[in-house]
Amino acid sequence: KAQVNGYPGAVFKKFDNSDTEAIRLFMDGGYVNAAYIEQSPARKHSEGVWIAYTDGSYNPETKACGAGLVLFRNGQKETFSLLNEDKEAEGMRNVTGEILAACMAIDMAVNGHAKKLIIRHDYTGISEWANEHWQAKNKYTQNYRSKVFVARKFIDIEFEHVPAHTGVQHNEEADV
């Protein structure tokens, strides 16, 4: 702590001393959380469990918000993108896209009769609003929270945070 506390932009991580590969990757600047390396969609796949990597974007020149989704269902990978049509939501910038991507995954999982949906996201609000850890202060976050609440009556929904821009393959694909 003494080596990083008070230094802007400092990056630190606690490791189990036996995880030498993760320590080496971190020290070389190529750290990707070992849990995400080991939890590849193929390893985590079981019947009825869908895995979604979600991301949002914002283009300040065109004021366009977009959503990206990499979805694993029934062992197959599919990619989707969506452009926000609601001009009112542009003020939330990339958060609009983050919410759209999660909503896309939820709608597909419910309509596809998934048993469980695991949403891997890099924007913390996606899980925090859904799990009621953050206040939903506007109609978009309130609608999102409501969608998750209703969907959970039909399927199990879990959230896993994936650090952005750290080389997690499918998260990077959703970003594109």
mmCIF file of C-alpha atoms in Angstrom:
data_model
loop_
_atom_site.group_PDB
_atom_site.id
_atom_site.type_symbol
_atom_site.label_atom_id
_atom_site.label_comp_id
_atom_site.label_asym_id
_atom_site.label_seq_id
_atom_site.Cartn_x
_atom_site.Cartn_y
_atom_site.Cartn_z
ATOM 1 C CA LYS A 1 0.000 0.000 0.000
ATOM 2 C CA ALA A 2 2.817 2.400 0.842
ATOM 3 C CA GLN A 3 4.183 2.000 -2.695
ATOM 4 C CA VAL A 4 0.923 2.961 -4.458
ATOM 5 C CA ASN A 5 -1.130 5.045 -2.008
ATOM 6 C CA GLY A 6 -1.295 8.691 -3.075
ATOM 7 C CA TYR A 7 0.040 8.121 -6.595
ATOM 8 C CA PRO A 8 -2.529 9.014 -9.292
ATOM 9 C CA GLY A 9 -3.308 6.164 -11.653
ATOM 10 C CA ALA A 10 -1.558 3.581 -9.495
ATOM 11 C CA VAL A 11 -2.634 0.028 -10.215
ATOM 12 C CA PHE A 12 -2.396 -2.633 -7.569
ATOM 13 C CA LYS A 13 -3.819 -6.088 -7.064
ATOM 14 C CA LYS A 14 -3.679 -8.677 -4.312
ATOM 15 C CA PHE A 15 -2.651 -12.169 -5.410
ATOM 16 C CA ASP A 16 -2.501 -15.589 -3.896
ATOM 17 C CA ASN A 17 1.261 -16.239 -3.816
ATOM 18 C CA SER A 18 0.751 -19.547 -5.603
ATOM 19 C CA ASP A 19 -0.761 -17.817 -8.682
ATOM 20 C CA THR A 20 2.622 -17.085 -10.260
ATOM 21 C CA GLU A 21 1.209 -16.837 -13.808
ATOM 22 C CA ALA A 22 -1.224 -14.059 -12.843
ATOM 23 C CA ILE A 23 1.535 -12.263 -10.911
ATOM 24 C CA ARG A 24 3.876 -12.472 -13.913
ATOM 25 C CA LEU A 25 1.164 -11.154 -16.252
ATOM 26 C CA PHE A 26 0.405 -8.275 -13.889
ATOM 27 C CA MET A 27 4.068 -7.310 -13.553
ATOM 28 C CA ASP A 28 4.490 -7.447 -17.353
ATOM 29 C CA GLY A 29 1.487 -5.143 -17.844
ATOM 30 C CA GLY A 30 -0.641 -7.813 -19.480
ATOM 31 C CA TYR A 31 -2.781 -8.717 -16.499
ATOM 32 C CA VAL A 32 -6.175 -10.207 -17.123
ATOM 33 C CA ASN A 33 -8.012 -11.457 -14.070
ATOM 34 C CA ALA A 34 -7.195 -15.163 -13.918
ATOM 35 C CA ALA A 35 -10.827 -15.956 -13.116
ATOM 36 C CA TYR A 36 -11.839 -14.692 -16.560
ATOM 37 C CA ILE A 37 -9.112 -16.660 -18.297
ATOM 38 C CA GLU A 38 -10.329 -19.837 -16.615
ATOM 39 C CA GLN A 39 -14.032 -19.096 -17.050
ATOM 40 C CA SER A 40 -14.088 -19.335 -20.803
ATOM 41 C CA PRO A 41 -17.599 -19.642 -22.247
ATOM 42 C CA ALA A 42 -16.917 -23.268 -23.136
ATOM 43 C CA ARG A 43 -15.956 -24.162 -19.551
ATOM 44 C CA LYS A 44 -18.863 -22.279 -18.000
ATOM 45 C CA HIS A 45 -21.421 -23.533 -20.535
ATOM 46 C CA SER A 46 -24.105 -25.869 -19.407
ATOM 47 C CA GLU A 47 -27.541 -26.491 -20.829
ATOM 48 C CA GLY A 48 -29.723 -23.408 -20.563
ATOM 49 C CA VAL A 49 -26.951 -21.105 -19.302
ATOM 50 C CA TRP A 50 -26.319 -18.130 -21.570
ATOM 51 C CA ILE A 51 -23.288 -15.858 -21.236
ATOM 52 C CA ALA A 52 -23.393 -12.277 -22.485
ATOM 53 C CA TYR A 53 -20.525 -9.814 -22.806
ATOM 54 C CA THR A 54 -21.969 -6.302 -23.030
ATOM 55 C CA ASP A 55 -20.574 -2.879 -23.809
ATOM 56 C CA GLY A 56 -21.724 0.597 -24.762
ATOM 57 C CA SER A 57 -20.219 3.426 -26.754
ATOM 58 C CA TYR A 58 -20.771 7.081 -27.543
ATOM 59 C CA ASN A 59 -19.609 9.129 -30.524
ATOM 60 C CA PRO A 60 -19.458 12.819 -29.515
ATOM 61 C CA GLU A 61 -19.313 13.981 -33.144
ATOM 62 C CA THR A 62 -22.550 12.258 -34.190
ATOM 63 C CA LYS A 63 -24.018 12.094 -30.670
ATOM 64 C CA ALA A 64 -24.784 8.440 -31.346
ATOM 65 C CA CYS A 65 -24.985 5.857 -28.562
ATOM 66 C CA GLY A 66 -24.369 2.234 -29.469
ATOM 67 C CA ALA A 67 -24.565 -1.155 -27.827
ATOM 68 C CA GLY A 68 -22.442 -4.250 -28.443
ATOM 69 C CA LEU A 69 -23.245 -7.778 -27.355
ATOM 70 C CA VAL A 70 -21.357 -11.060 -27.651
ATOM 71 C CA LEU A 71 -23.752 -13.821 -26.664
ATOM 72 C CA PHE A 72 -23.069 -17.499 -26.039
ATOM 73 C CA ARG A 73 -26.198 -19.635 -26.162
ATOM 74 C CA ASN A 74 -26.415 -23.350 -26.690
ATOM 75 C CA GLY A 75 -22.655 -23.407 -27.147
ATOM 76 C CA GLN A 76 -22.799 -20.989 -30.095
ATOM 77 C CA LYS A 77 -21.343 -17.483 -30.235
ATOM 78 C CA GLU A 78 -23.349 -14.675 -31.797
ATOM 79 C CA THR A 79 -22.639 -10.956 -31.987
ATOM 80 C CA PHE A 80 -25.117 -8.101 -32.051
ATOM 81 C CA SER A 81 -25.019 -4.339 -32.163
ATOM 82 C CA LEU A 82 -27.691 -1.705 -31.794
ATOM 83 C CA LEU A 83 -27.808 2.033 -32.330
ATOM 84 C CA ASN A 84 -29.825 4.021 -29.804
ATOM 85 C CA GLU A 85 -32.913 5.627 -31.360
ATOM 86 C CA ASP A 86 -33.967 7.623 -28.285
ATOM 87 C CA LYS A 87 -32.487 11.108 -28.677
ATOM 88 C CA GLU A 88 -33.485 11.938 -25.095
ATOM 89 C CA ALA A 89 -31.088 9.275 -23.799
ATOM 90 C CA GLU A 90 -28.040 10.786 -25.542
ATOM 91 C CA GLY A 91 -27.187 12.775 -22.424
ATOM 92 C CA MET A 92 -26.140 9.562 -20.695
ATOM 93 C CA ARG A 93 -23.561 9.010 -23.439
ATOM 94 C CA ASN A 94 -21.995 5.505 -23.349
ATOM 95 C CA VAL A 95 -24.119 4.488 -20.344
ATOM 96 C CA THR A 96 -27.107 4.426 -22.719
ATOM 97 C CA GLY A 97 -25.315 1.803 -24.795
ATOM 98 C CA GLU A 98 -24.293 -0.179 -21.715
ATOM 99 C CA ILE A 99 -27.945 -0.402 -20.641
ATOM 100 C CA LEU A 100 -29.132 -1.223 -24.180
ATOM 101 C CA ALA A 101 -26.654 -4.092 -24.479
ATOM 102 C CA ALA A 102 -27.718 -5.591 -21.143
ATOM 103 C CA CYS A 103 -31.403 -5.201 -22.085
ATOM 104 C CA MET A 104 -30.771 -6.912 -25.426
ATOM 105 C CA ALA A 105 -29.204 -9.876 -23.643
ATOM 106 C CA ILE A 106 -32.033 -10.053 -21.104
ATOM 107 C CA ASP A 107 -34.748 -9.913 -23.774
ATOM 108 C CA MET A 108 -33.066 -12.640 -25.823
ATOM 109 C CA ALA A 109 -32.551 -14.876 -22.801
ATOM 110 C CA VAL A 110 -36.146 -14.544 -21.598
ATOM 111 C CA ASN A 111 -37.585 -15.031 -25.098
ATOM 112 C CA GLY A 112 -35.205 -17.953 -25.704
ATOM 113 C CA HIS A 113 -36.264 -19.641 -22.436
ATOM 114 C CA ALA A 114 -32.768 -19.642 -20.945
ATOM 115 C CA LYS A 115 -32.519 -20.956 -17.405
ATOM 116 C CA LYS A 116 -29.760 -18.550 -16.481
ATOM 117 C CA LEU A 117 -28.075 -15.485 -17.971
ATOM 118 C CA ILE A 118 -24.613 -14.387 -16.899
ATOM 119 C CA ILE A 119 -23.978 -10.789 -17.945
ATOM 120 C CA ARG A 120 -20.292 -9.908 -18.064
ATOM 121 C CA HIS A 121 -19.999 -6.139 -18.151
ATOM 122 C CA ASP A 122 -17.290 -3.546 -17.741
ATOM 123 C CA TYR A 123 -19.508 -0.665 -16.580
ATOM 124 C CA THR A 124 -20.265 -1.142 -12.874
ATOM 125 C CA GLY A 125 -23.714 0.457 -13.039
ATOM 126 C CA ILE A 126 -25.073 -2.524 -14.978
ATOM 127 C CA SER A 127 -24.947 -4.714 -11.879
ATOM 128 C CA GLU A 128 -25.288 -1.971 -9.277
ATOM 129 C CA TRP A 129 -28.655 -0.671 -10.538
ATOM 130 C CA ALA A 130 -29.975 -4.181 -11.162
ATOM 131 C CA ASN A 131 -29.012 -5.366 -7.676
ATOM 132 C CA GLU A 132 -30.292 -2.147 -6.072
ATOM 133 C CA HIS A 133 -26.889 -1.057 -4.765
ATOM 134 C CA TRP A 134 -27.164 2.243 -6.641
ATOM 135 C CA GLN A 135 -30.192 4.500 -6.815
ATOM 136 C CA ALA A 136 -31.893 4.551 -10.199
ATOM 137 C CA LYS A 137 -32.356 8.314 -10.534
ATOM 138 C CA ASN A 138 -33.740 8.701 -14.051
ATOM 139 C CA LYS A 139 -36.291 6.930 -16.201
ATOM 140 C CA TYR A 140 -33.666 4.946 -18.122
ATOM 141 C CA THR A 141 -31.982 3.459 -15.061
ATOM 142 C CA GLN A 142 -35.387 2.923 -13.429
ATOM 143 C CA ASN A 143 -36.691 1.114 -16.530
ATOM 144 C CA TYR A 144 -33.535 -1.000 -16.626
ATOM 145 C CA ARG A 145 -33.889 -1.952 -12.964
ATOM 146 C CA SER A 146 -37.548 -2.856 -13.568
ATOM 147 C CA LYS A 147 -36.641 -4.984 -16.592
ATOM 148 C CA VAL A 148 -34.157 -6.994 -14.520
ATOM 149 C CA PHE A 149 -36.671 -7.359 -11.673
ATOM 150 C CA VAL A 150 -39.364 -8.729 -14.004
ATOM 151 C CA ALA A 151 -36.944 -10.938 -15.971
ATOM 152 C CA ARG A 152 -35.708 -12.530 -12.745
ATOM 153 C CA LYS A 153 -39.194 -13.998 -12.330
ATOM 154 C CA PHE A 154 -38.465 -16.131 -15.403
ATOM 155 C CA ILE A 155 -34.691 -16.677 -15.390
ATOM 156 C CA ASP A 156 -31.761 -16.449 -13.032
ATOM 157 C CA ILE A 157 -29.584 -13.419 -13.863
ATOM 158 C CA GLU A 158 -26.041 -13.031 -12.544
ATOM 159 C CA PHE A 159 -23.586 -10.220 -13.142
ATOM 160 C CA GLU A 160 -19.805 -10.479 -13.395
ATOM 161 C CA HIS A 161 -17.620 -7.411 -13.701
ATOM 162 C CA VAL A 162 -14.938 -7.630 -16.385
ATOM 163 C CA PRO A 163 -12.242 -4.951 -16.263
ATOM 164 C CA ALA A 164 -12.394 -2.832 -19.430
ATOM 165 C CA HIS A 165 -9.581 -2.865 -21.993
ATOM 166 C CA THR A 166 -7.599 -5.616 -20.309
ATOM 167 C CA GLY A 167 -7.549 -8.103 -23.157
ATOM 168 C CA VAL A 168 -10.576 -10.185 -22.145
ATOM 169 C CA GLN A 169 -11.346 -11.452 -25.645
ATOM 170 C CA HIS A 170 -15.135 -11.382 -25.736
ATOM 171 C CA ASN A 171 -15.361 -8.128 -23.793
ATOM 172 C CA GLU A 172 -13.062 -6.566 -26.384
ATOM 173 C CA GLU A 173 -15.349 -7.945 -29.138
ATOM 174 C CA ALA A 174 -18.400 -6.353 -27.484
ATOM 175 C CA ASP A 175 -16.456 -3.085 -27.339
ATOM 176 C CA VAL A 176 -15.859 -3.214 -31.101
#
